[in-house]
Short mmCIF file of C-alpha atoms and ligand atoms in Angstrom, two decimals:
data_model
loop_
_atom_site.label_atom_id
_atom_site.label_comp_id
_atom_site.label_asym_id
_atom_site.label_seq_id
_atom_site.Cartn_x
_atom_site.Cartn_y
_atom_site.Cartn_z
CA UNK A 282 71.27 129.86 53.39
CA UNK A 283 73.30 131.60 56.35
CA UNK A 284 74.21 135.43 56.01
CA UNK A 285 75.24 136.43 58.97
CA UNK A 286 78.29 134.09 60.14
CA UNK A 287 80.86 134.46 63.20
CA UNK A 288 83.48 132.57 63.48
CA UNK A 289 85.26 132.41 66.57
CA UNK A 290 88.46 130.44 67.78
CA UNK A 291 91.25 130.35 69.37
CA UNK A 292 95.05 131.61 68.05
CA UNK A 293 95.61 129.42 64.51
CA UNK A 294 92.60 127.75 64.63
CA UNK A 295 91.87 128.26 61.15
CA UNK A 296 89.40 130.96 61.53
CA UNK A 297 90.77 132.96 58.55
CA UNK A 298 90.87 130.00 55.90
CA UNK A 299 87.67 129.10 56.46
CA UNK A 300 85.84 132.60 56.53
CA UNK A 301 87.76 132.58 53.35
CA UNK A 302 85.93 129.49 52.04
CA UNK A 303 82.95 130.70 53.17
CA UNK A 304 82.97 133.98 51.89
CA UNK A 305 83.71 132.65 48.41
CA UNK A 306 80.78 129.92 48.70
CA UNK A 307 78.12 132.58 49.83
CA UNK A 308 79.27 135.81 47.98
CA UNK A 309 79.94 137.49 50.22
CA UNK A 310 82.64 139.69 51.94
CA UNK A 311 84.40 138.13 54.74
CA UNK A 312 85.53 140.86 57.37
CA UNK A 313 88.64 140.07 59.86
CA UNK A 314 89.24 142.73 63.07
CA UNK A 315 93.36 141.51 63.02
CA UNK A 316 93.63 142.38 59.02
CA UNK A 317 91.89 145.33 59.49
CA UNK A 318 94.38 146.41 62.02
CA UNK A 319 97.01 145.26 60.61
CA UNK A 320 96.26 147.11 57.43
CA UNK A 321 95.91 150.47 59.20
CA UNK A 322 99.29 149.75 61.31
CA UNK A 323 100.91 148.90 57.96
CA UNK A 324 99.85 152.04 56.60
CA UNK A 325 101.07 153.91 59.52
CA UNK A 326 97.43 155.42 60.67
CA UNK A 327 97.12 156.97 64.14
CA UNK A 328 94.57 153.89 64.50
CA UNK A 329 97.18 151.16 63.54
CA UNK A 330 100.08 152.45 65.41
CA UNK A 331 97.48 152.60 68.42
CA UNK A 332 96.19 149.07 67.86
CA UNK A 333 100.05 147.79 67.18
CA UNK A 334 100.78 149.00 70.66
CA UNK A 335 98.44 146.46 71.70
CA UNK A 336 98.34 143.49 69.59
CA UNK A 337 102.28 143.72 69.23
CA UNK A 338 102.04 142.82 73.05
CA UNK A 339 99.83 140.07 72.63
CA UNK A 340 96.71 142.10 74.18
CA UNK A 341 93.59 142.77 72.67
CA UNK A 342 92.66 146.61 71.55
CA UNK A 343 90.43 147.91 73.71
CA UNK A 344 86.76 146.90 72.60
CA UNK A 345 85.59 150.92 71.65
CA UNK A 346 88.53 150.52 68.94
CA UNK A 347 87.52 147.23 67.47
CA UNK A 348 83.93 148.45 67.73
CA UNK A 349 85.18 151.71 65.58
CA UNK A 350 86.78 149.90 63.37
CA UNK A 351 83.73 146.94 62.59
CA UNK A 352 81.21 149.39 62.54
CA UNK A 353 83.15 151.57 59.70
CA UNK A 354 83.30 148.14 58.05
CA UNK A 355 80.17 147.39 58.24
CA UNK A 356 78.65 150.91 57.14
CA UNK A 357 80.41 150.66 53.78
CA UNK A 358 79.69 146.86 53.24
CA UNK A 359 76.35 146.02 54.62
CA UNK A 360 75.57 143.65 57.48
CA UNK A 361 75.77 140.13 55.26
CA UNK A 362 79.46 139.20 56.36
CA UNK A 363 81.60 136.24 57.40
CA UNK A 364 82.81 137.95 60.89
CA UNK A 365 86.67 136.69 61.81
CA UNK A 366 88.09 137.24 65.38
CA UNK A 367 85.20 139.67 65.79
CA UNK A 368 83.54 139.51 68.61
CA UNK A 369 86.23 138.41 71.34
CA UNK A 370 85.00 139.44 74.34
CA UNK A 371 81.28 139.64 76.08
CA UNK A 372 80.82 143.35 75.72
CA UNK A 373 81.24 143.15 71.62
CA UNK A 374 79.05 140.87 71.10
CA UNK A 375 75.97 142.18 72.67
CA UNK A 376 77.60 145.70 70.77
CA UNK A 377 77.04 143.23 67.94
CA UNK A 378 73.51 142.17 68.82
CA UNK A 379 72.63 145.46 68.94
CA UNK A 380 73.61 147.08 66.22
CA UNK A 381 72.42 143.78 64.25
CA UNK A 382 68.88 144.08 65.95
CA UNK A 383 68.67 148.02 64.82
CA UNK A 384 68.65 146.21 61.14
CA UNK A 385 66.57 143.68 61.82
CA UNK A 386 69.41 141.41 60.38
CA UNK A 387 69.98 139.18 63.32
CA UNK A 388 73.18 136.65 63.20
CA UNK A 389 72.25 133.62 61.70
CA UNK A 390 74.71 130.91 62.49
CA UNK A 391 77.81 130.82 65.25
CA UNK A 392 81.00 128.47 64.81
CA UNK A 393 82.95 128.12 67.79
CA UNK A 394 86.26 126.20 66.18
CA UNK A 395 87.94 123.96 69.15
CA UNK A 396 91.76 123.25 69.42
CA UNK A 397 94.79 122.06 71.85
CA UNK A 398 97.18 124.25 73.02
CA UNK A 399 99.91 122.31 72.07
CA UNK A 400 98.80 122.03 69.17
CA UNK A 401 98.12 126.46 68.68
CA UNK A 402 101.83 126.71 69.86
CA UNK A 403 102.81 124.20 66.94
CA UNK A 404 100.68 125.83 64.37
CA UNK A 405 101.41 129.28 65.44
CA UNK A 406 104.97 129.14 66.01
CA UNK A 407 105.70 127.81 62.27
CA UNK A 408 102.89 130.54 60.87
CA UNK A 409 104.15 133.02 57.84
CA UNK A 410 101.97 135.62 57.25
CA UNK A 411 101.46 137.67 54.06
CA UNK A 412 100.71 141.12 55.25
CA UNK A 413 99.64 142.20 51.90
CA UNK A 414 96.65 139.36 51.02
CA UNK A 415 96.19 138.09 54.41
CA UNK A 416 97.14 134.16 53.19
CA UNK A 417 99.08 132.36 55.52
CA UNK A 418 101.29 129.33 55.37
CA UNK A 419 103.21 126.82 57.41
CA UNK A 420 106.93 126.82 57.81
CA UNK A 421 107.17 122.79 58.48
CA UNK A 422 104.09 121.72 56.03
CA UNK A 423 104.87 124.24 52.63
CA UNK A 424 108.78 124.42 53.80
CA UNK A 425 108.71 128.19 53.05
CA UNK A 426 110.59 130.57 54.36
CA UNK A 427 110.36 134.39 56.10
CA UNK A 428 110.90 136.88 52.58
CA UNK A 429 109.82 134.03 50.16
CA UNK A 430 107.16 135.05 48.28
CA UNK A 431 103.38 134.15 49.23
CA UNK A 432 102.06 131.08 47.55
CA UNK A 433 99.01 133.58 46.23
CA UNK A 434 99.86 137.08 45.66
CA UNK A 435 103.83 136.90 45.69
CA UNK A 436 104.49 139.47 48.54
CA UNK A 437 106.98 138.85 50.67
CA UNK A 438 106.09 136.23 53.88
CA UNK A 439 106.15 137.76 57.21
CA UNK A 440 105.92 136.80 60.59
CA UNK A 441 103.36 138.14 62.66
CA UNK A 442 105.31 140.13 65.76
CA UNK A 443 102.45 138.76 68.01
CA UNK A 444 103.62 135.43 66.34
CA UNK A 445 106.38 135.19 69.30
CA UNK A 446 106.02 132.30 72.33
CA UNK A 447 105.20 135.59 74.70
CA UNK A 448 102.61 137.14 72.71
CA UNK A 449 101.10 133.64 72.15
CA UNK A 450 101.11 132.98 75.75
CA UNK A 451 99.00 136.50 76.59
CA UNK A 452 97.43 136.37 73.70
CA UNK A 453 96.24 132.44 75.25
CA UNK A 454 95.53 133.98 78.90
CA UNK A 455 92.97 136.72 77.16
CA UNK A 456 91.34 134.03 74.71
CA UNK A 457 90.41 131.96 77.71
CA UNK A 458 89.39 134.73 80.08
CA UNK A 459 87.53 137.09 77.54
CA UNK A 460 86.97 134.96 73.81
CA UNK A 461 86.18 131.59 75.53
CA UNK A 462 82.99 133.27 76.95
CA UNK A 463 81.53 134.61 74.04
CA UNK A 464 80.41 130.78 72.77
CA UNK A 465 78.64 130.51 76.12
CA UNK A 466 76.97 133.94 75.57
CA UNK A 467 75.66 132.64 72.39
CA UNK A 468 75.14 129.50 74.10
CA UNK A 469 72.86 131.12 76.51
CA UNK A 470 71.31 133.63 74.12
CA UNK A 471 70.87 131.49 70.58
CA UNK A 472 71.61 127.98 71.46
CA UNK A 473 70.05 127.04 68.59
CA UNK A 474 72.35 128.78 66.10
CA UNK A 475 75.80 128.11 68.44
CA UNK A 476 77.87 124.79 66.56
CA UNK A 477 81.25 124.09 68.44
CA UNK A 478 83.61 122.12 66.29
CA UNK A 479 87.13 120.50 66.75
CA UNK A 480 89.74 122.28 64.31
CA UNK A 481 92.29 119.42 65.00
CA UNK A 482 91.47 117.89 61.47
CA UNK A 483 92.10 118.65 58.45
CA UNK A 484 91.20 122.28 56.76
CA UNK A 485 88.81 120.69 54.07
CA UNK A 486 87.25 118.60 56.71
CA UNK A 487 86.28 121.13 59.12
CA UNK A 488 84.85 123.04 56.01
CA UNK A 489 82.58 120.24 54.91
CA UNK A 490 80.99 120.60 58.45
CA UNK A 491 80.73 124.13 58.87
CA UNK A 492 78.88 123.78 55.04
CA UNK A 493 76.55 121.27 56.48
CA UNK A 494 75.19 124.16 59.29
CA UNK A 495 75.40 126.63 56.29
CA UNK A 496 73.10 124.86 54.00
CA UNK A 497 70.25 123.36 56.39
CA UNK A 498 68.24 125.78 58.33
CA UNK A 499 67.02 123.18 60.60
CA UNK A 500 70.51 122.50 62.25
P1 AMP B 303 93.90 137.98 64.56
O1 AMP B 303 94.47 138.29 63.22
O2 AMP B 303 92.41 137.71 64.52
O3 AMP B 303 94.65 136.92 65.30
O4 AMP B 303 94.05 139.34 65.43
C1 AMP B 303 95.33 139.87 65.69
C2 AMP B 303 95.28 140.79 66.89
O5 AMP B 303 94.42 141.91 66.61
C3 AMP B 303 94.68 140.16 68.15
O6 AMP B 303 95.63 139.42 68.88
C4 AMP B 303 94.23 141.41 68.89
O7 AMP B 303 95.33 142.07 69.48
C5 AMP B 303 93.71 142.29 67.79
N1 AMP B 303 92.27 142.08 67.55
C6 AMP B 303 91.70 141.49 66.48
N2 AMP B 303 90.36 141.47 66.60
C7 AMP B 303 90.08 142.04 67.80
C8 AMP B 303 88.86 142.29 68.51
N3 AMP B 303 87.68 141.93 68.03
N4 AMP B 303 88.97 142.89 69.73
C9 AMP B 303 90.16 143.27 70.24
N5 AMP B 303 91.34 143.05 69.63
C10 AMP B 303 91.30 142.44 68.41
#
């Protein structure tokens, strides 16, 4: 059975839902870099209101501050997580590597989740966020609105402020010049444990495939 998990994807791919799944399945925690920040900008820590000068823009923090802030995580829960938009760019995953290989708990399986843009604008652009349990919904497909309460914790539904068509479309330019090449870093590195997968299907099928790569050490 896996351990060690990173999902990557792009914007709305589904990355959160199924580290979700996953962390329920395997016990344990499942860690996401944008929550985290979020979080800390919610609670109005010098960290948050740096990262939300950022990520309100549609950029990525810079990679010591996501580094700070994975690291922390990982010192108080132990290296056997579900990572979530963590790493996204070259430099944070060999950070990653390292501090993995200090351990001697390498990664044990990468899921590279693959979708359209058209369809990341559609997803995104009809995305409420609950800022308080992380759960997110769609506009068109639960017909909720922004204030309603969330469908699990009953918080009031937010949209994300990097939610906006210009965020989307930096956030888009950064996935494809820094994110994209963290699969082929894996690729190059650990073929073996690298599993690229098209998120243009439904939620539960995408987790019945990402299971199968869970459960069978040969794949
Ligand atoms: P997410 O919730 O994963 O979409 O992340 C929201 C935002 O947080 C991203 O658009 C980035 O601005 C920032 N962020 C999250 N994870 C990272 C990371 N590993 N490196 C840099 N910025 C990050």
């Amino acid at each position: 059975m896996k351990r060690r998990i990173v999902l990557l994807g792009p914007p709305a791919s589904g990355k959160g839902t199924q580290a979700d799944r996953l962390s329920t399945l395997l016990g344990i925690p499942h860690v996401s870099t944008g929550a985290l920040l979020r979080s800390e900008c919610t609670r109005g820590t010098p960290l948050g209101i740096e990262a939300d000068s950022w990520t309100s823009r549609g950029f990525l923090v810079p990679d010591e501050l996501a580094i700070r802030v994975i690291m922390g995580w990982m010192g108080e829960h132990g290296t056997n997580l579900v990572f979530d938009g963590f790493p996204r760019s070259v430099p944070q995953a060999r950070q990653l590597d390292a501090a993995l290989a200090s351990v001697d708990a390498p990664l044990d399986l990468i899921i590279a989740l693959e979708l359209g843009d058209a369809e990341i604008l559609r997803r995104v652009t009809s995305r409420l966020t609950c800022l308080n349990c992380g759960a997110t919904f769609s506009t068109s497909l639960h017909g909720l609105a922004v204030k309603n309460p969330c469908l699990r914790c009953g918080s009031p539904l937010e949209r994300r402020n990097d939610d906006s068509q210009e965020a989307l479309e930096q956030r888009m330019k950064l996935y494809r010049e820094l994110t994209l090449p963290v699969a082929d870093y894996y690729g190059e590195t650990v073929p073996n444990l690298l599993h690229r997968i098209s998120a243009d299907q439904p939620s539960d099928a995408v987790f019945e495939q990402i299971t199968k790569f869970v459960h069978h050490s040969d794949l």
